[in-house]
mmCIF file of C-alpha atoms in Angstrom:
data_model
loop_
_atom_site.group_PDB
_atom_site.id
_atom_site.type_symbol
_atom_site.label_atom_id
_atom_site.label_comp_id
_atom_site.label_asym_id
_atom_site.label_seq_id
_atom_site.Cartn_x
_atom_site.Cartn_y
_atom_site.Cartn_z
ATOM 1 C CA MET J 577 -90.900 14.954 83.658
ATOM 2 C CA GLN J 578 -88.076 15.984 81.205
ATOM 3 C CA PRO J 579 -87.209 19.640 81.060
ATOM 4 C CA LEU J 580 -88.515 21.575 78.048
ATOM 5 C CA TYR J 581 -85.058 23.135 77.075
ATOM 6 C CA SER J 582 -83.504 19.724 76.975
ATOM 7 C CA VAL J 583 -86.049 18.476 74.392
ATOM 8 C CA GLU J 584 -85.658 21.546 72.245
ATOM 9 C CA HIS J 585 -81.934 21.314 72.375
ATOM 10 C CA GLU J 586 -81.987 17.637 71.417
ATOM 11 C CA THR J 587 -84.396 18.371 68.600
ATOM 12 C CA ARG J 588 -82.172 21.184 67.098
ATOM 13 C CA HIS J 589 -79.128 18.898 67.384
ATOM 14 C CA ASN J 590 -80.785 16.135 65.485
ATOM 15 C CA THR J 591 -82.074 18.518 62.815
ATOM 16 C CA ASN J 592 -78.539 19.990 62.299
ATOM 17 C CA HIS J 593 -77.000 16.540 62.127
ATOM 18 C CA ALA J 594 -79.611 15.433 59.530
ATOM 19 C CA GLU J 595 -78.901 18.513 57.396
ATOM 20 C CA GLU J 596 -75.114 17.794 57.426
ATOM 21 C CA GLU J 597 -75.770 14.229 56.392
ATOM 22 C CA ASN J 598 -78.032 15.428 53.576
ATOM 23 C CA VAL J 599 -75.120 17.595 52.143
ATOM 24 C CA GLU J 600 -73.769 15.849 49.018
ATOM 25 C CA ARG J 601 -70.276 14.529 49.664
ATOM 26 C CA PRO J 602 -67.869 14.134 46.792
ATOM 27 C CA GLU J 603 -66.977 10.608 45.892
ATOM 28 C CA GLU J 604 -63.742 9.511 47.291
ATOM 29 C CA ASN J 605 -62.522 8.255 43.820
ATOM 30 C CA THR J 606 -63.003 11.739 42.226
ATOM 31 C CA PRO J 607 -59.543 13.162 41.233
ATOM 32 C CA LEU J 608 -58.551 16.316 43.033
ATOM 33 C CA LEU J 609 -57.523 17.868 39.741
ATOM 34 C CA HIS J 610 -61.169 18.261 38.825
ATOM 35 C CA ARG J 611 -61.453 20.893 41.485
ATOM 36 C CA PHE J 612 -59.090 23.237 39.660
ATOM 37 C CA PRO J 613 -59.711 24.789 36.234
ATOM 38 C CA GLN J 614 -57.460 23.440 33.420
ATOM 39 C CA VAL J 615 -55.667 26.017 31.366
ATOM 40 C CA VAL J 616 -55.031 24.816 27.799
ATOM 41 C CA THR J 617 -52.323 26.749 25.919
ATOM 42 C CA GLU J 618 -52.858 26.922 22.178
ATOM 43 C CA ARG J 619 -49.674 26.313 20.127
ATOM 44 C CA THR J 620 -49.671 28.765 17.317
ATOM 45 C CA PRO J 621 -47.342 28.441 14.234
ATOM 46 C CA LEU J 622 -45.352 31.473 15.457
ATOM 47 C CA THR J 623 -44.664 29.852 18.795
ATOM 48 C CA MET J 624 -43.542 26.659 17.049
ATOM 49 C CA PHE J 625 -41.259 28.591 14.724
ATOM 50 C CA ILE J 626 -39.598 30.540 17.586
ATOM 51 C CA VAL J 627 -39.019 27.364 19.614
ATOM 52 C CA SER J 628 -37.577 25.541 16.609
ATOM 53 C CA LEU J 629 -35.335 28.470 15.779
ATOM 54 C CA LEU J 630 -33.935 28.576 19.350
ATOM 55 C CA LEU J 631 -33.290 24.840 19.332
ATOM 56 C CA ILE J 632 -31.422 25.210 15.992
ATOM 57 C CA ILE J 633 -29.292 28.045 17.332
ATOM 58 C CA LEU J 634 -28.531 26.127 20.468
ATOM 59 C CA SER J 635 -27.551 23.057 18.491
ATOM 60 C CA ALA J 636 -25.371 25.045 16.183
ATOM 61 C CA GLY J 637 -23.609 26.673 19.118
ATOM 62 C CA VAL J 638 -22.849 23.270 20.661
ATOM 63 C CA ILE J 639 -21.549 21.867 17.290
ATOM 64 C CA ILE J 640 -19.311 24.953 16.663
ATOM 65 C CA GLY J 641 -17.921 24.774 20.174
ATOM 66 C CA ILE J 642 -17.012 21.056 19.854
ATOM 67 C CA TYR J 643 -15.466 21.751 16.422
ATOM 68 C CA LEU J 644 -13.286 24.622 17.710
ATOM 69 C CA LEU J 645 -12.224 22.520 20.636
ATOM 70 C CA VAL J 646 -11.134 19.614 18.343
ATOM 71 C CA ILE J 647 -9.302 22.022 16.034
ATOM 72 C CA GLN J 648 -7.443 23.622 18.908
ATOM 73 C CA ASN J 649 -6.374 20.224 20.216
ATOM 74 C CA ASP J 650 -5.211 19.132 16.856
ATOM 75 C CA SER J 651 -3.262 22.321 16.298
ATOM 76 C CA GLU J 652 -1.529 21.860 19.612
ATOM 77 C CA ASN J 653 -0.599 18.246 18.830
ATOM 78 C CA VAL J 654 0.606 18.767 15.274
ATOM 79 C CA LEU J 655 4.301 19.766 15.008
ATOM 80 C CA PRO J 656 5.388 22.194 12.267
ATOM 81 C CA PRO J 657 7.175 20.507 9.376
ATOM 82 C CA VAL J 658 10.900 20.225 9.873
ATOM 83 C CA GLU J 659 12.998 20.943 6.848
ATOM 84 C CA ASN J 660 16.197 19.008 6.541
ATOM 85 C CA PRO J 661 19.107 21.420 7.015
ATOM 86 C CA LEU J 662 22.008 21.807 4.573
ATOM 87 C CA GLN J 663 24.310 18.774 4.958
ATOM 88 C CA LEU J 664 27.624 20.615 4.805
ATOM 89 C CA VAL J 665 30.816 18.610 4.838
ATOM 90 C CA SER J 666 33.675 21.008 5.764
ATOM 91 C CA ARG J 667 37.017 21.023 4.077
ATOM 92 C CA SER J 668 38.771 19.715 7.180
ATOM 93 C CA GLN J 669 36.408 16.611 7.195
ATOM 94 C CA TRP J 670 37.446 15.313 3.828
ATOM 95 C CA ASP J 671 40.871 16.973 3.400
ATOM 96 C CA PRO J 672 42.769 17.154 6.741
ATOM 97 C CA SER J 673 45.851 18.647 5.097
ATOM 98 C CA ASN J 674 43.932 21.695 3.749
ATOM 99 C CA GLU J 675 47.033 23.562 2.718
ATOM 100 C CA GLU J 676 46.672 27.290 2.426
ATOM 101 C CA GLN J 677 47.029 28.430 -1.128
ATOM 102 C CA SER J 678 48.724 31.766 -1.694
ATOM 103 C CA ALA J 679 46.919 32.252 -5.027
ATOM 104 C CA LEU J 680 43.599 32.780 -3.270
ATOM 105 C CA ARG J 681 42.175 36.191 -2.582
ATOM 106 C CA SER J 682 39.329 37.202 -0.316
ATOM 107 C CA PHE J 683 35.788 37.763 -1.585
ATOM 108 C CA PRO J 684 34.046 41.130 -1.234
ATOM 109 C CA TYR J 685 31.148 41.367 1.104
ATOM 110 C CA ARG J 686 27.828 39.956 -0.027
ATOM 111 C CA LEU J 687 28.366 38.584 -3.510
ATOM 112 C CA ARG J 688 25.886 39.213 -6.265
ATOM 113 C CA ALA J 689 26.670 36.325 -8.478
ATOM 114 C CA VAL J 690 26.944 32.482 -8.391
ATOM 115 C CA THR J 691 28.427 30.547 -11.292
ATOM 116 C CA VAL J 692 27.086 26.984 -11.554
ATOM 117 C CA VAL J 693 29.037 24.263 -13.386
ATOM 118 C CA HIS J 694 29.572 20.503 -13.346
ATOM 119 C CA THR J 695 32.757 18.709 -12.537
ATOM 120 C CA GLY J 696 32.591 16.460 -15.709
ATOM 121 C CA THR J 697 33.685 13.514 -13.535
ATOM 122 C CA ASN J 698 31.897 10.440 -12.160
ATOM 123 C CA GLN J 699 29.227 10.949 -9.583
ATOM 124 C CA CYS J 700 29.536 9.963 -5.913
ATOM 125 C CA ASN J 701 26.799 9.175 -3.360
ATOM 126 C CA SER J 702 28.524 8.796 -0.034
ATOM 127 C CA THR J 703 31.065 10.649 2.116
ATOM 128 C CA GLU J 704 33.691 7.940 1.501
ATOM 129 C CA THR J 705 33.295 7.872 -2.333
ATOM 130 C CA CYS J 706 32.986 11.695 -2.547
ATOM 131 C CA THR J 707 36.135 12.168 -0.385
ATOM 132 C CA LYS J 708 38.144 9.884 -2.651
ATOM 133 C CA LEU J 709 36.870 11.675 -5.774
ATOM 134 C CA LEU J 710 37.584 15.161 -4.370
ATOM 135 C CA LEU J 711 41.175 14.149 -3.341
ATOM 136 C CA GLU J 712 41.704 12.880 -6.924
ATOM 137 C CA VAL J 713 40.468 16.177 -8.337
ATOM 138 C CA LYS J 714 42.784 18.090 -6.051
ATOM 139 C CA SER J 715 45.730 15.832 -6.889
ATOM 140 C CA ASN J 716 45.184 16.243 -10.672
ATOM 141 C CA ALA J 717 44.997 19.985 -10.345
ATOM 142 C CA THR J 718 48.213 20.049 -8.281
ATOM 143 C CA ALA J 719 49.926 17.889 -10.936
ATOM 144 C CA ALA J 720 48.753 20.309 -13.671
ATOM 145 C CA ASN J 721 50.173 23.222 -11.590
ATOM 146 C CA SER J 722 46.743 24.735 -11.164
ATOM 147 C CA THR J 723 44.260 25.334 -8.440
ATOM 148 C CA VAL J 724 40.669 24.044 -8.198
ATOM 149 C CA GLY J 725 38.366 27.038 -8.144
ATOM 150 C CA TYR J 726 35.238 25.425 -6.762
ATOM 151 C CA ASN J 727 33.862 27.052 -3.655
ATOM 152 C CA PHE J 728 31.388 24.234 -2.988
ATOM 153 C CA LEU J 729 30.324 20.992 -4.595
ATOM 154 C CA ILE J 730 27.029 19.093 -4.409
ATOM 155 C CA SER J 731 27.022 15.249 -4.606
ATOM 156 C CA SER J 732 24.298 13.057 -5.931
ATOM 157 C CA ASN J 733 23.178 12.065 -2.437
ATOM 158 C CA GLY J 734 22.481 15.671 -1.426
ATOM 159 C CA GLN J 735 25.616 16.555 0.503
ATOM 160 C CA THR J 736 27.452 19.877 0.078
ATOM 161 C CA TYR J 737 31.230 19.769 0.171
ATOM 162 C CA GLU J 738 33.264 22.792 1.064
ATOM 163 C CA TYR J 739 36.334 23.375 -1.115
ATOM 164 C CA LEU J 740 37.469 27.057 -1.031
ATOM 165 C CA GLY J 741 34.481 28.079 1.129
ATOM 166 C CA TRP J 742 32.534 31.271 1.082
ATOM 167 C CA LEU J 743 35.409 33.749 1.558
ATOM 168 C CA LYS J 744 38.016 32.732 -1.021
ATOM 169 C CA CYS J 745 38.239 32.626 -4.734
ATOM 170 C CA ILE J 746 40.842 32.355 -7.504
ATOM 171 C CA PRO J 747 41.574 35.657 -9.347
ATOM 172 C CA GLN J 748 40.332 35.753 -12.968
ATOM 173 C CA SER J 749 42.998 36.173 -15.522
ATOM 174 C CA THR J 750 40.667 37.831 -17.949
ATOM 175 C CA LYS J 751 38.089 40.433 -17.569
ATOM 176 C CA THR J 752 34.448 39.387 -17.819
ATOM 177 C CA THR J 753 31.219 41.306 -18.379
ATOM 178 C CA THR J 754 29.502 39.334 -15.570
ATOM 179 C CA PRO J 755 31.029 38.797 -12.124
ATOM 180 C CA THR J 756 32.043 35.171 -11.360
ATOM 181 C CA GLY J 757 31.230 35.253 -7.703
ATOM 182 C CA LEU J 758 30.833 31.881 -5.933
ATOM 183 C CA LEU J 759 31.535 28.829 -8.064
ATOM 184 C CA LEU J 760 29.206 26.015 -7.316
ATOM 185 C CA ALA J 761 29.701 22.641 -8.948
ATOM 186 C CA PHE J 762 27.486 19.572 -9.336
ATOM 187 C CA ILE J 763 29.543 16.494 -8.976
ATOM 188 C CA GLY J 764 29.082 14.371 -12.130
ATOM 189 C CA ASN J 765 28.824 14.730 -15.887
ATOM 190 C CA PHE J 766 25.524 16.318 -17.052
ATOM 191 C CA THR J 767 25.969 16.540 -20.767
ATOM 192 C CA GLU J 768 23.367 13.904 -21.424
ATOM 193 C CA THR J 769 21.450 13.583 -18.144
ATOM 194 C CA PRO J 770 20.259 16.337 -15.787
ATOM 195 C CA PRO J 771 21.155 16.406 -12.068
ATOM 196 C CA ASN J 772 18.734 14.542 -9.770
ATOM 197 C CA THR J 773 16.075 16.146 -7.633
ATOM 198 C CA ARG J 774 18.109 15.819 -4.497
ATOM 199 C CA GLN J 775 21.020 17.744 -5.932
ATOM 200 C CA LEU J 776 18.627 20.580 -7.097
ATOM 201 C CA GLU J 777 16.943 20.651 -3.660
ATOM 202 C CA THR J 778 20.399 20.852 -1.996
ATOM 203 C CA ALA J 779 21.339 23.751 -4.314
ATOM 204 C CA LYS J 780 18.223 25.572 -3.148
ATOM 205 C CA LYS J 781 19.136 25.119 0.461
ATOM 206 C CA PHE J 782 22.696 26.210 -0.293
ATOM 207 C CA PHE J 783 21.498 29.468 -1.830
ATOM 208 C CA ALA J 784 19.143 30.151 1.018
ATOM 209 C CA ALA J 785 21.870 29.498 3.615
ATOM 210 C CA SER J 786 24.375 31.705 1.748
ATOM 211 C CA GLU J 787 21.882 34.502 1.611
ATOM 212 C CA SER J 788 20.782 34.198 5.234
ATOM 213 C CA GLN J 789 24.409 34.244 6.445
ATOM 214 C CA GLN J 790 24.923 37.315 4.248
ATOM 215 C CA TYR J 791 27.502 35.787 1.923
ATOM 216 C CA LEU J 792 25.063 36.494 -0.951
ATOM 217 C CA HIS J 793 23.194 39.681 -1.699
ATOM 218 C CA PRO J 794 19.440 39.365 -1.801
ATOM 219 C CA SER J 795 19.525 40.344 -5.432
ATOM 220 C CA TYR J 796 22.129 37.709 -6.443
ATOM 221 C CA ARG J 797 21.976 36.052 -9.919
ATOM 222 C CA LEU J 798 22.916 32.619 -11.176
ATOM 223 C CA PHE J 799 25.129 32.142 -14.267
ATOM 224 C CA GLY J 800 26.624 29.366 -16.346
ATOM 225 C CA LYS J 801 30.220 29.106 -17.568
ATOM 226 C CA ASN J 802 30.560 28.250 -21.231
ATOM 227 C CA VAL J 803 28.938 25.188 -22.812
ATOM 228 C CA ASN J 804 31.582 22.695 -21.552
ATOM 229 C CA ASP J 805 31.330 23.673 -17.831
ATOM 230 C CA THR J 806 27.614 24.321 -17.915
ATOM 231 C CA PRO J 807 26.057 21.951 -20.480
ATOM 232 C CA PRO J 808 22.637 22.887 -21.918
ATOM 233 C CA ILE J 809 20.871 20.093 -19.965
ATOM 234 C CA LEU J 810 22.287 21.443 -16.755
ATOM 235 C CA GLY J 811 21.184 24.949 -17.761
ATOM 236 C CA GLN J 812 17.674 23.683 -18.403
ATOM 237 C CA SER J 813 17.554 22.198 -14.897
ATOM 238 C CA LEU J 814 18.724 25.516 -13.336
ATOM 239 C CA LYS J 815 15.737 27.366 -14.844
ATOM 240 C CA ILE J 816 13.663 26.289 -11.841
ATOM 241 C CA PHE J 817 15.514 29.002 -9.871
ATOM 242 C CA PRO J 818 14.180 32.494 -10.456
ATOM 243 C CA GLN J 819 17.710 33.890 -10.058
ATOM 244 C CA TRP J 820 18.899 31.994 -13.219
ATOM 245 C CA SER J 821 20.003 34.447 -15.832
ATOM 246 C CA ASN J 822 20.638 32.061 -18.781
ATOM 247 C CA GLU J 823 23.925 33.856 -19.451
ATOM 248 C CA PHE J 824 27.582 32.788 -19.124
ATOM 249 C CA SER J 825 29.779 34.404 -16.482
ATOM 250 C CA ASP J 826 32.795 34.260 -18.883
ATOM 251 C CA LYS J 827 30.988 35.991 -21.654
ATOM 252 C CA LYS J 828 33.303 38.349 -23.494
#
């Protein structure tokens, strides 16, 4: 005969097992996400505006940064413009003899006037042709028992030729109301045609170099010298310079 406690134990075990089997089990194909509550965030117009504004600011910052970087690289790669210096041909280069002339006197410090004339001769556009022309001018002056008074001359190809230089001049035989100062000549005859652009640009460089080296005073003026030496057409061309006075240095 089976013991009573064993039957009761088996009965309770079978009852518990049946209850566990009766518990509804979730289907295996049910997603696990269904076990958690879903939180839905509502997108309000204000939120959309703030997000859009932040994106615009971020994009603008990136664009500005790239632009500044490009500008910086370009500025480092671009070289400053180089201005052609004054092409000065010294007296010793075209006139090796360069005899000292006793008639010359020294200029005072920092002149306040420049007289601009033309040579009234043919033009020259190379060192060779200009050397030949200047030697002829010197020879003719010597034959006439006179001295060429030009301090510098400018050729049609933009070269500046030293004659007496910055520190010497010929004494004036007559008193003038306007100081003569440096005597700058454009090589050529400009009674009918004006000097070319290259000559005028060279004159500008000459004035700037003379002032920077303190041969000219910062308040210097430009003058002509009678109608024959400074024809009206030449005077009209010189009006591009603010220092031009439209007066003659030999005005009595």
